[in-house]
XYZ file of C-alpha atoms in Angstrom:
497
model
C 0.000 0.000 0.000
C 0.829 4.018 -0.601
C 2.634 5.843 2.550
C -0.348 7.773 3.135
C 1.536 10.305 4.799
C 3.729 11.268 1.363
C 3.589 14.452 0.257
C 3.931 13.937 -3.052
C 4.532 17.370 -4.304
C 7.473 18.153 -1.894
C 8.550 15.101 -3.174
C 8.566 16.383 -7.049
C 10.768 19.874 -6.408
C 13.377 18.056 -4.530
C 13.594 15.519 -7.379
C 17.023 14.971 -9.280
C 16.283 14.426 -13.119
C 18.865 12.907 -15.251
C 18.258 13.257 -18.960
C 21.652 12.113 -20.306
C 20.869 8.433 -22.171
C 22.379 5.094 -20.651
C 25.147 3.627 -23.511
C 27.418 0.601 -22.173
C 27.247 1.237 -18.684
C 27.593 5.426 -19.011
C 25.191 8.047 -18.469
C 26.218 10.162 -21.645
C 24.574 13.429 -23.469
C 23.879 12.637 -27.356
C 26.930 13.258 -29.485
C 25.343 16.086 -31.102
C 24.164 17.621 -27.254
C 20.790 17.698 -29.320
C 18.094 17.754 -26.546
C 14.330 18.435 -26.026
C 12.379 19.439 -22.885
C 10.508 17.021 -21.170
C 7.066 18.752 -19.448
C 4.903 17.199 -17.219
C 0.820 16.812 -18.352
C 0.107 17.954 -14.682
C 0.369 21.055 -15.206
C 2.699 21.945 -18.104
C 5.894 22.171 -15.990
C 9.285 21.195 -17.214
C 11.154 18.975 -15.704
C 13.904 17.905 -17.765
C 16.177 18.229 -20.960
C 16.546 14.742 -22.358
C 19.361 14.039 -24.905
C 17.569 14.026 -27.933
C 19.513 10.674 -29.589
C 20.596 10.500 -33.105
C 22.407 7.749 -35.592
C 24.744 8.211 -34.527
C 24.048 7.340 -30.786
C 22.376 4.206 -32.149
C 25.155 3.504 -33.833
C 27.423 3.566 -30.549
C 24.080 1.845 -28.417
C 23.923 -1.116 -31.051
C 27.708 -1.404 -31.018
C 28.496 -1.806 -26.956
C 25.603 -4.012 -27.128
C 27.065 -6.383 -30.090
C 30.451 -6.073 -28.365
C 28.490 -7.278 -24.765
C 27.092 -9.898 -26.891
C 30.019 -10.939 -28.815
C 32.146 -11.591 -25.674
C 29.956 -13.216 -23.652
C 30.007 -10.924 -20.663
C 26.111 -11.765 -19.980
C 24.815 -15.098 -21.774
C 28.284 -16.450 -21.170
C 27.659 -16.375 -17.484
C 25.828 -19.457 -15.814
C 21.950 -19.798 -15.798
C 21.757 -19.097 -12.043
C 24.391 -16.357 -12.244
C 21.834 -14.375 -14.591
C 18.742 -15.451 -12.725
C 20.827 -13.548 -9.398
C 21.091 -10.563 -10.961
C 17.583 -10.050 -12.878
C 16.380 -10.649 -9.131
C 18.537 -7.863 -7.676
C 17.396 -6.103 -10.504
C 14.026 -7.077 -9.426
C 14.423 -5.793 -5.683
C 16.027 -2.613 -6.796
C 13.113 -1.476 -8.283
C 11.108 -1.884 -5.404
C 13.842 -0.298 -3.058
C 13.502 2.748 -5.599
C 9.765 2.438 -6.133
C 8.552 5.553 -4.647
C 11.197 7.351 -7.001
C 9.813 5.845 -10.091
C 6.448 6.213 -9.340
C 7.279 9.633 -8.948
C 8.830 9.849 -12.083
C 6.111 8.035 -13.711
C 3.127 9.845 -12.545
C 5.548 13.548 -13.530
C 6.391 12.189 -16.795
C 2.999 10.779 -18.376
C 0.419 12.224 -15.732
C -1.368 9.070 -14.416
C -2.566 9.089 -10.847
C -0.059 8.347 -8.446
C -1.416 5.377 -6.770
C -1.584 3.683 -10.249
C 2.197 4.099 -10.305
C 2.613 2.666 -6.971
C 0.743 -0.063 -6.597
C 0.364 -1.082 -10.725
C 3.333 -0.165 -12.907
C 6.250 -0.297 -10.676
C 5.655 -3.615 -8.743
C 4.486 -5.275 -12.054
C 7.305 -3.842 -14.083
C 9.952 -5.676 -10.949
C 7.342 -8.713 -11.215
C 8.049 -9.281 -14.804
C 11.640 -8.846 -14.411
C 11.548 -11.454 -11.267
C 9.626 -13.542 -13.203
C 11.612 -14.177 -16.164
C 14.505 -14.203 -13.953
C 13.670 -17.436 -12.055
C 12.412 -18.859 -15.462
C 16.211 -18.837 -16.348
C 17.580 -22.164 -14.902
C 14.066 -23.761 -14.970
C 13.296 -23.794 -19.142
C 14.754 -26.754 -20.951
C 15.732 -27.869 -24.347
C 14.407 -31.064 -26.107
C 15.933 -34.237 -27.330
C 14.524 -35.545 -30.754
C 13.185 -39.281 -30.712
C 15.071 -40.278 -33.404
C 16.602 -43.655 -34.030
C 19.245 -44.916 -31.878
C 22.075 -44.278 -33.860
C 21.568 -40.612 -33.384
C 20.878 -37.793 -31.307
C 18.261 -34.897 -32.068
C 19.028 -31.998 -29.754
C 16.659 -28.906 -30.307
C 17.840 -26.106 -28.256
C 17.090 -22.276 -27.939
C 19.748 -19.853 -28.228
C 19.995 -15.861 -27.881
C 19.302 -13.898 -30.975
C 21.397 -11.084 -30.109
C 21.133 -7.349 -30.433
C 17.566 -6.874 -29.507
C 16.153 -3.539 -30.081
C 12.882 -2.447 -28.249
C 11.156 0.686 -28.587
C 8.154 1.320 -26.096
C 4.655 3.474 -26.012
C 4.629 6.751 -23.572
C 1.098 4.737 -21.553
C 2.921 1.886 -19.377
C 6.247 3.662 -20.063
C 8.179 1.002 -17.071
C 6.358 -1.901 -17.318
C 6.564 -2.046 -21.293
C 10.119 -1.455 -20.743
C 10.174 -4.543 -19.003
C 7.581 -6.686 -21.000
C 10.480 -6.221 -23.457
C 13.739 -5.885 -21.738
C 12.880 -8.942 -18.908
C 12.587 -11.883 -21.298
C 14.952 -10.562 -23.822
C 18.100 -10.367 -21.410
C 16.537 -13.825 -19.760
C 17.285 -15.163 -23.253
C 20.544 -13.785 -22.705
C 20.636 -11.290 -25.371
C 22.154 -7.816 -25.211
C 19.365 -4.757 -25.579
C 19.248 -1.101 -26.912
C 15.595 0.463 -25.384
C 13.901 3.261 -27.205
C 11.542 4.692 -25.127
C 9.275 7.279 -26.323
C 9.754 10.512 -26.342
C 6.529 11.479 -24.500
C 7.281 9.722 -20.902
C 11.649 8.720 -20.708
C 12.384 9.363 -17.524
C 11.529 5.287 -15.607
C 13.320 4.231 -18.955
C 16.712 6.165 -18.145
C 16.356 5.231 -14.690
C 16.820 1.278 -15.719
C 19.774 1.296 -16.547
C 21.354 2.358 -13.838
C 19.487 0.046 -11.592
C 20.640 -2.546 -14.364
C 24.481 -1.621 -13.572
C 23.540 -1.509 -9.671
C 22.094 -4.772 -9.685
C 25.186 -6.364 -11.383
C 24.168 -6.209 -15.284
C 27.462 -6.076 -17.263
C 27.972 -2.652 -18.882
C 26.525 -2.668 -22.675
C 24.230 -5.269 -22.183
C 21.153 -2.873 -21.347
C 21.347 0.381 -23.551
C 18.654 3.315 -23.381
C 19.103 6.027 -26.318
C 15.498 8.707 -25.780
C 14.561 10.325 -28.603
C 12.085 10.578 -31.244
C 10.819 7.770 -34.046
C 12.550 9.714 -36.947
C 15.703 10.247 -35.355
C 16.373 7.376 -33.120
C 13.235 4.903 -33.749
C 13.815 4.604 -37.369
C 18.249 4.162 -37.152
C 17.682 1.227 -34.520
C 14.775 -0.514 -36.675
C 16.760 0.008 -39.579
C 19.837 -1.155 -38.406
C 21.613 -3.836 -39.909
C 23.326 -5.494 -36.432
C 20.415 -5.222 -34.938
C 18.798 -9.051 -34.994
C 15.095 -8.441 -33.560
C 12.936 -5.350 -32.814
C 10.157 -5.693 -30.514
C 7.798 -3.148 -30.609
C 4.524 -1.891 -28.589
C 2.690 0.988 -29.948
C 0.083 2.087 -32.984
C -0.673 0.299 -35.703
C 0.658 2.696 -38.347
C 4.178 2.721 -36.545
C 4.179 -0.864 -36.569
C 2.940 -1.290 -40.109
C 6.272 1.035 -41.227
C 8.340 -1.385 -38.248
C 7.512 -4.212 -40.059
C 9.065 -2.435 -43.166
C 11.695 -1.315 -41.818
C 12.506 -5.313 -40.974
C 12.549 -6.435 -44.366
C 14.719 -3.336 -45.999
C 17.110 -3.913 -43.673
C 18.536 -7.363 -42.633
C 15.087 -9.089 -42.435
C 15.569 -8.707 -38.561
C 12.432 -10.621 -36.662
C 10.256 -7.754 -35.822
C 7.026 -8.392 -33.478
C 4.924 -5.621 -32.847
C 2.064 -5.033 -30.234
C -0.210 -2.870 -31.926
C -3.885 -1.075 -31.237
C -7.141 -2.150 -30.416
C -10.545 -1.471 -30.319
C -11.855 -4.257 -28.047
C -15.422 -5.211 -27.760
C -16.815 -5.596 -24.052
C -20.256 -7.705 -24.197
C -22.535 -7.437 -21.922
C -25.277 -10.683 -22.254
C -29.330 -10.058 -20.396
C -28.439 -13.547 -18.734
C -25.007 -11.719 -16.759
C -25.842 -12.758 -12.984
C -24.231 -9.723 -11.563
C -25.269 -6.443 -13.978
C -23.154 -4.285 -10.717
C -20.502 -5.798 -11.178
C -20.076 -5.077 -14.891
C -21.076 -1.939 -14.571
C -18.151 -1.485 -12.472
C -15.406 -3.589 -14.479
C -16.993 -1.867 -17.704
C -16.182 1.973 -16.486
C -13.524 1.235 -14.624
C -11.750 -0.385 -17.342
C -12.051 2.233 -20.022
C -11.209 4.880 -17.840
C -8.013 3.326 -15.697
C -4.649 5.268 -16.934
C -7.123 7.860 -18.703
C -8.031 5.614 -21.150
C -4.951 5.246 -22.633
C -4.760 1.290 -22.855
C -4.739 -0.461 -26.251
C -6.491 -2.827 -24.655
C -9.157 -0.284 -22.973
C -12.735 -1.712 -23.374
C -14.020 1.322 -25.393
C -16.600 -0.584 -27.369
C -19.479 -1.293 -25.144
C -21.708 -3.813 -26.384
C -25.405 -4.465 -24.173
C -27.942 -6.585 -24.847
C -31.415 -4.045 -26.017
C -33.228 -5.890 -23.354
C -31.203 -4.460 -20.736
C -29.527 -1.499 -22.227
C -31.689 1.494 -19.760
C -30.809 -0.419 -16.881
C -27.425 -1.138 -17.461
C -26.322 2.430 -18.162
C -27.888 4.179 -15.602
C -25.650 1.700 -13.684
C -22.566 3.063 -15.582
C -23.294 6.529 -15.068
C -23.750 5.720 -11.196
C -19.856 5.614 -11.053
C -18.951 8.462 -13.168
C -18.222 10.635 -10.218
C -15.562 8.253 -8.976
C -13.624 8.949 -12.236
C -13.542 12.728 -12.648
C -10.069 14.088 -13.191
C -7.858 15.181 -10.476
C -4.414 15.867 -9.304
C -2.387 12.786 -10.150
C -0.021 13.566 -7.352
C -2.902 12.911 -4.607
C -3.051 9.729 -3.756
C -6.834 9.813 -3.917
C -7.251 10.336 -7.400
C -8.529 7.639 -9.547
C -7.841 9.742 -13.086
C -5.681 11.707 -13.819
C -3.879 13.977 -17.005
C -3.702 13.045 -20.967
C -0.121 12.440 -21.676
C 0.408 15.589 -23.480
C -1.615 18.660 -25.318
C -1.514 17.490 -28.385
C -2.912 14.156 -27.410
C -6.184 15.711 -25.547
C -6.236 17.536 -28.692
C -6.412 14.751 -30.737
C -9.003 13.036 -27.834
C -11.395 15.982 -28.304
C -11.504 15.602 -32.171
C -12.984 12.089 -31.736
C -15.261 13.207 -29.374
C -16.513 16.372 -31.879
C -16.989 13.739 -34.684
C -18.757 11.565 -32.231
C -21.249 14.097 -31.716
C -21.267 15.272 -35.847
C -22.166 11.565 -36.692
C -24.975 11.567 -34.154
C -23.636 9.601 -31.550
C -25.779 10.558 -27.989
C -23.008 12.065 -25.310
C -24.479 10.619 -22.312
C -21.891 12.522 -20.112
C -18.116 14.275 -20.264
C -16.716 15.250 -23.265
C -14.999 18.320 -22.546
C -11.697 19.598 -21.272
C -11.189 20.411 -17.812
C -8.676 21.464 -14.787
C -8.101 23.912 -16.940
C -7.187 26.585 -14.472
C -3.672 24.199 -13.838
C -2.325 24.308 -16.787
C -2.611 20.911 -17.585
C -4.367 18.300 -19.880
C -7.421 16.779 -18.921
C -11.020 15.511 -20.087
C -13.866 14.482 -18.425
C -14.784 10.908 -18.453
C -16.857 10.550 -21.691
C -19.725 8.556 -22.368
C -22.182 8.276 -25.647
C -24.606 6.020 -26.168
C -26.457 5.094 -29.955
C -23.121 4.554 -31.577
C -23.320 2.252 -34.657
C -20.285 0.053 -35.171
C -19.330 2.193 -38.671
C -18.742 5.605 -36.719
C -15.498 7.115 -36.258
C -15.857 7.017 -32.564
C -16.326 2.744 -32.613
C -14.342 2.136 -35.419
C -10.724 4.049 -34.527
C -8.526 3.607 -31.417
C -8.924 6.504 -29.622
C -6.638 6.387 -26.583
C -8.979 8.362 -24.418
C -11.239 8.304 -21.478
C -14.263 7.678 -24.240
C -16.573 4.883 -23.598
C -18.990 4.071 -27.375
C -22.234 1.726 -26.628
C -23.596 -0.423 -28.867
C -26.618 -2.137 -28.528
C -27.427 -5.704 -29.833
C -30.478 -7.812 -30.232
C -29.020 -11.428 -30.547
C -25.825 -13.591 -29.771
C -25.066 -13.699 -33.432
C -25.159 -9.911 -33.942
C -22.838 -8.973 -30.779
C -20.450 -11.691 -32.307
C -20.699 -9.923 -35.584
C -20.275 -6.459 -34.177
C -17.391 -7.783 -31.735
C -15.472 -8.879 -35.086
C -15.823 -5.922 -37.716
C -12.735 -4.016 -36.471
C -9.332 -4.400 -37.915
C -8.138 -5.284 -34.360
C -7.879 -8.021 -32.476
C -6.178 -7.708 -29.004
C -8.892 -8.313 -26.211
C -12.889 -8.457 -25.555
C -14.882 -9.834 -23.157
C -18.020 -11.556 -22.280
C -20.338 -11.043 -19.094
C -23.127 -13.967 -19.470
C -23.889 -17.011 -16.598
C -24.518 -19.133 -19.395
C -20.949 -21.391 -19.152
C -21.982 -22.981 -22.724
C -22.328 -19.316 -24.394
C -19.397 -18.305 -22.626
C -17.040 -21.107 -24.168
C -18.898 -20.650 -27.688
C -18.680 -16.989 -28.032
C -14.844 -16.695 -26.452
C -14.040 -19.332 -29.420
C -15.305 -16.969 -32.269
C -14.337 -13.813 -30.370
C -11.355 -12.689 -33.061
C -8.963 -11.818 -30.087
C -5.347 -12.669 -28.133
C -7.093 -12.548 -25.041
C -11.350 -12.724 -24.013
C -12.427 -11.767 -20.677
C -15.190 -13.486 -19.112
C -17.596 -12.237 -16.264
C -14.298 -9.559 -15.882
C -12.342 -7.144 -17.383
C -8.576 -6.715 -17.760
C -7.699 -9.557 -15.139
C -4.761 -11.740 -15.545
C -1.032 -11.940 -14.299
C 2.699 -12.372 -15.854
C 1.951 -15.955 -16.606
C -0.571 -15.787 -19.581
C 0.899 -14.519 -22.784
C -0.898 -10.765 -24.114
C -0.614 -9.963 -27.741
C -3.609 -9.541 -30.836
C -4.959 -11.264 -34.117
C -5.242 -9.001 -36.839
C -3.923 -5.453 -37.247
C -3.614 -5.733 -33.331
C 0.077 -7.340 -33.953
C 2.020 -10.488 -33.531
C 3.919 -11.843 -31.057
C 3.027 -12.336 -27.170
C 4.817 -10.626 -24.241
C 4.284 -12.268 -20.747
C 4.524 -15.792 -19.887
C 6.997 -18.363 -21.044
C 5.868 -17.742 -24.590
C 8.199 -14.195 -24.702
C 11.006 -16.246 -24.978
C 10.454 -17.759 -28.406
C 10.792 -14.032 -29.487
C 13.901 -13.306 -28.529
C 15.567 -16.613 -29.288
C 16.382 -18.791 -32.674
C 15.787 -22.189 -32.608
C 18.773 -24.404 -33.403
C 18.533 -28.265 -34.159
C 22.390 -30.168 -33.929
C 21.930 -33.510 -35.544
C 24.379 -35.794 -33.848
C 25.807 -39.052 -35.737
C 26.262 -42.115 -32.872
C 28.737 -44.950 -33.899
C-alpha cells in the first residue's frame, strides 16, 4: 500500500532528473548535445532536458551491445548467475519504487497510486519472473533412431532492439527488456519521447544490480531520429515493438529493408466488451466496464471502449454506468486519492477531443463528459466521456482513440454482438459477461482476439501470454511464450557410432 503520509509534491521539487541516455554502462549526453524538454501533463511544468539521440548514438548503443554480446560478458555467465542478478534487478526497483512512481506519474500524468501499486511492482514482477524462469526452461531431445541424437535447443538472438509506447512507459520497458536479457541477449531500449524518464532510470538500476555494462542500452529520442536508425539497423537481430498500428505497419518495413531482422509488434485495439441479459451480476459489470475504459485515462490499447449491451437491458445497465462516473472525474495525479488523472500531453487531448466532436457530428448521444477540464492548472485533462447510440461504422467505434471515451452499442441477438465484436481491424482483447458457461465457451471461441475476458475485465497476471490477431500485432509478451521471441531455434543432428 501508498505511505499515506507522502507528500507527493514536496517530493517532485526536490527531485534529481537525469536526462543524459544510458550507452554501455555510461550516463552520456547525445553526441550532437541535441536535446528536447521534457514537461509534465500535470500542469505543463518542465522537468527535464533529455538528450535528444541521433544515428549516430544508435550507432554507438547497437555497437556496446554487439560487443556485450560478442564476448559473452552476460549469456556467457551461468543460468543461475543471470537469474541472481535479474532478481537484484528485481528488488532494486522496489527499493527505488517511490522514485519511479514519482517519475512516472511527472512524466505521463497518471494518478499516483496507479504508479505505486500497478506499474512499478508489475514492471519488478516481470523482471523477477523471467529471472527465475532462467535455470528452470529446458531444451528437447529428438526421438530419433538410436544411432543418433536430435538436440533442439534455444539460443539468444542477439542485439535486440525495443522501442516502447509513452502509456505503461516502465512496465513495457520490461515486457520487453525482462525476457529478452533472460534469453541472454544484449538490448538497446527506445523509449518514447513522450514519458523517458523510468526508462533512463533502468539502466542504472541494471548496472547496480550487477548487469554487465553494454548489455542494457537506453538512447530517448524521437521515431525519426532514433526509432527509425535502430529498426533500420543492420546489427540489430530483432525489434520488438509496442505501440500504434501505423508505426508498426512502417516497423515491419523497416525489418525487411534492412537485414530481415524478426520484428514483433504489439499494436492497437478497439476491443469489444459484451454485456449478455443472462449476466448474474449487472453491478458488477457496470463497475469492471467503467472502470476499465477509464483506468490510466483511457490510454490502454487494450481499454474496453466498445461497449456492447444486450437491447433488453440497455436502460438499466447504463444508468448503472453513469452511477460511477463521479468516482472517475479528473484530479491531481499527485494525490493519492485520485482515480484519473492527465492526458499524456496537449496534443494528445487535442487529438481526444476531435474524436469526441466527430462523435457528436455523426450523431452519436453524449451521455456525459466530453470536454476539457482542470483547466485553471495548466494541464491536460477531459472528463470521463460517455455516448450512447453509436453504430459500429462511426469514427468514434471504429478508430482507437486512446482516451477516457466509452462508445455503446446495442445488440439484439448472440449472433449480432459476435458480428459487431469482429468488424474491427483489431484483435487484441474483448470480453463476455453472461452465466450461461456454454455461451461463454462458444462466443470466447469466435471472439477474433489474443485474449477474451469473461464475467471480468482486464484480469490476468505475468503468466498468460498478451498480444492480438489481426492489425492488433504479432507476437506475445508475458509468460513463457516471450522467450520464443527473442531466441532462434537451433537443431544439432548428432551421428552415434
Amino acid at each position: 500500500m501508498a505511505d499515506t503520509t507522502t507528500d507527493w509534491h514536496a517530493r517532485a521539487k526536490t527531485l534529481k532528473i537525469d536526462g543524459r541516455a544510458f550507452i554501455g554502462g555510461v550516463r552520456m549526453p547525445a553526441a550532437g548535445g541535441q536535446t528536447f524538454e521534457c514537461f509534465s501533463p500535470i500542469d505543463n511544468r518542465k522537468l527535464a532536458d533529455v538528450a535528444s539521440c541521433q544515428e549516430i548514438d544508435v550507432n554507438l548503443a547497437v555497437a556496446c551491445a554487439r560487443t556485450a554480446f560478442n564476448d559473452r560478458r552476460w549469456a556467457g555467465l551461468s543460468p543461475r548467475e543471470r537469474k541472481q542478478a535479474m532478481i537484484r534487478f528485481a528488488d532494486l526497483l522496489i527499493t527505488n519504487r517511490e522514485e519511479l512512481a514519482l517519475l512516472e506519474t511527472l512524466d505521463m500524468g497518471k494518478p499516483i497510486s496507479a504508479s505505486l501499486s500497478v506499474d512499478v511492482n508489475s514492471a519488478a514482477n516481470s523482471l523477477r519472473w523471467f529471472g527465475e524462469a532462467i535455470d528452470k526452461v529446458y531444451d528437447e531431445i529428438a526421438p530419433t533412431a538410436d544411432n543418433t541424437l536430435g538436440m533442439i535447443t534455444r539460443e539468444p538472438m542477439g542485439v535486440v532492439g525495443a522501442i516502447v509506447p509513452w502509456n505503461y512507459p516502465i512496465l513495457m520497458a520490461c515486457w520487453k527488456i525482462a525476457p529478452a536479457l533472460a534469453s541472454g541477449n544484449s538490448v538497446v531500449l527506445k523509449p518514447s519521447e513522450k514519458s523517458p524518464l523510468t526508462a533512463l532510470r533502468l539502466g542504472d538500476l541494471a548496472l547496480e544490480a550487477g548487469i554487465p555494462a553494454g548489455v542494457l542500452n537506453i538512447i530517448p529520442g524521437f521515431g525519426e531520429q532514433a526509432g527509425t536508425p535502430l529498426a533500420m539497423h543492420m546489427d540489430v537481430d530483432c525489434i520488438a515493438f509496442t505501440g500504434s498500428t501505423g508505426v508498426g505497419k512502417k516497423i515491419q518495413i523497416m525489418a525487411g529493408q534492412s537485414n530481415l531482422k524478426r520484428a514483433w509488434c504489439e499494436l492497437g485495439g478497439k476491443s469489444p466488451n459484451i454485456v449478455f441479459a443472462d449476466c448474474k451480476d449487472l453491478d458488477k459489470a457496470a463497475a469492471a466496464s467503467i472502470g476499465s475504459i477509464f483506468y490510466n485515462q483511457g490510454e490502454s490499447c487494450n481499454a474496453p471502449s466498445r461497449l456492447l449491451v444486450e437491447r433488453a437491458i440497455k436502460d438499466a445497465f447504463v444508468k448503472k454506468l453513469l452511477a460511477h462516473l463521479p468516482d472517475y472525474q479528473p484530479g491531481d495525479p499527485l494525490d493519492e486519492k485520485t482515480t484519473m488523472g492527465a492526458i499524456v500531453d496537449c496534443g494528445q487531448m487535442e487529438n481526444v477531443l476531435k474524436y469526441i466532436a466527430s462523435g457528436k457530428a455523426q450523431g452519436a448521444k453524449l451521455l456525459a463528459g466530453g470536454a476539457q477540464v482542470r483547466t485553471e492548472t495548466g494541464g491536460f485533462y477531459i472528463s470521463p466521456t460517455v455516448f450512447d447510440a453509436v453504430t459500429n461504422d462511426m469514427t468514434i467505434a471504429a478508430e482507437e482513440i486512446f482516451g477516457p471515451v466509452l462508445s455503446i452499442i446495442a445488440f439484439d441477438s448472440e449472433e449480432e454482438a459476435i458480428k459487431i465484436a469482429n468488424d474491427t481491424p483489431y484483435g487484441l482483447a474483448a470480453a463476455i459477461w453472461t452465466q450461461d458457461i456454454s455461451r461463454a465457451h462458444l462466443v470466447a471461441q469466435r471472439l477474433r482476439a489474443g485474449t477474451v475476458h469473461v464475467n471480468s475485465y482486464d484480469e490476468d497476471d505475468i503468466t498468460v501470454p498478451f498480444g492480438g490477431y489481426k492489425q492488433s500485432g504479432n507476437g506475445r509478451d508475458k509468460s513463457l511464450h516471450a522467450l520464443e521471441k527473442y531466441t532462434e531455434l537451433k537443431t544439432t543432428w548428432i551421428r552415434l557410432k
